[in-house]
């Protein structure tokens, strides 16, 4: 069968025309997809900008003011002027609706927090571990307090939650050891008794809600009463008060004696500092211990038994050779044996610019050389149970003139 030159050309033209139509269709679809993608990215970008529309200001070096709109979900990048350890007051301005620890960061040294009426939610763990926090001023629009939002705020003593709050999550005030009084909101919908887990100092609960609140139980150590009657539950609209058991403090002075009277009792939930008003002839007092810990400074809140042992050292610092000092120590009589020691020394009384020397023994002698003859040096000692633990509790300062 024969084909003419004209018929073949026409066929090619028709094929090219069809291809152009198909290509045009795909290009159109591709351009539409690109346009849609640009719009989508633009929306996401706008949303991101809205979420990060947060500003901050530092006043007098210790007050941080955070302002903006919406939620603080994106991390705020603070400048060098924000020194977290120096921030004592945190103010959240009107316009912000939610705060989170990721957004505003952690300020463990903050003492006061002021929240706006626009704030509806405090995110999980936002202020957890702010161990110096004493005062929180809530806004009138708050609805949700997230999981462990104020957990381990060990300086908090009183909290008045606004009636706008409908949800208090689990463990919100867990381990707030000094918390004594809390007022619950009228609109609260659900109660979790772990909200106040490990709050042994709690004395008063004002329950303004319409639901009963079951209290954490400390058996014989805490008794709750409502209208004079014992109870484990604070009924709706009622106020509950607690009585905490009085407990004894025991001491083993291990050959020492009191120079002033030591505290002998405490209320369960209270924290009692242990004085160092003891002495023993020929020994240096190195602190109190219990059966487990080598350095105990106080009766802890919630502690059920309190017995403490005096730790005594034989300790001497002398200089008999030119440019040399010898430190002798013996901790073998301690209730908890200390396996490692460090000596630090300096020409400054405040121990600034000091050097340290280490000895992984419970007793022994440490010789320190290359000291400046005729110069006065100050020496301190610290003992720990494990050589890997940091040396922090320095004691028994001695002033010695180096032999020339």
C-alpha angles and dihedrals in degrees: 000000000000128000124206122229090241096053092051092051092050091053092052091049091052091050093050091049092052091049090052090052092050093047091048090052093051092046090052091051091047092051091049090051091050091049091049091049092051091051091048093049089048091054092048090047091051090049091049090050090050092051093047095044089117128129132184139201132193118216121197090342095280106063121074118197117194119193138170140090134293127355127349094224097133117074114258110230104220122202128229090273089072107080103179095202090058099048108108101165129041120195121189111198130220114280099049112108104182136021128198134180090243090055105043098023130225121300104181094175096053114125103185133032124193117194128193131237089244092064111102101168139034107201128229115294092354095147100015113141096017089141096181097048110124106158133042122181109197124203124237096248100057114129109162132039109191132224114301090348092156101018116148094011088146096181097056111112105168135023128186109191114203119245091243091075114103100169130046108177128216120293094004092148099020115150094010090146098185098043107127106163136028133175116209121213126253095233097051108138104187137024129212114188090209086071087090099030111155096010098129096163094061109129108163134035119182105198107198092163128101094240131075117251119217112213129223108261123233095175111221094356099072130031121192123206135188118191088350095305125114115249144160093208130060105217122224113283094012136113121229127201129192136215115209121208121252112236135187130244117216127199134197104198091186096216096331132106139217120262090187130016114279121220110264104184141036139176117251106260095030124112115223123192114224112230120222093222097135135102142187125191113251094008138091119229109235099181140270129304137182126208093285111025126058098207117039120170104177150004103269123230108266094020110147101191126034122190121147135188127212114236114216129187134194098224135170137164121194141158118214101148128061111273093356137109127190122207117198121190140167121190096167093115094060117116088228109042114231111216100188135040139187130200120204125192138183142164087234121083092218087057093239116155090019130165126218136214125194136215123182094208137096090228137011147095128291119199117204116196138186095046119151110264115238092016123122115238133187122220133195134177134213130186131198135181094232125037088220092062118094119258104237113138104073118187147163100048113204130190115214134174110221116238114254 
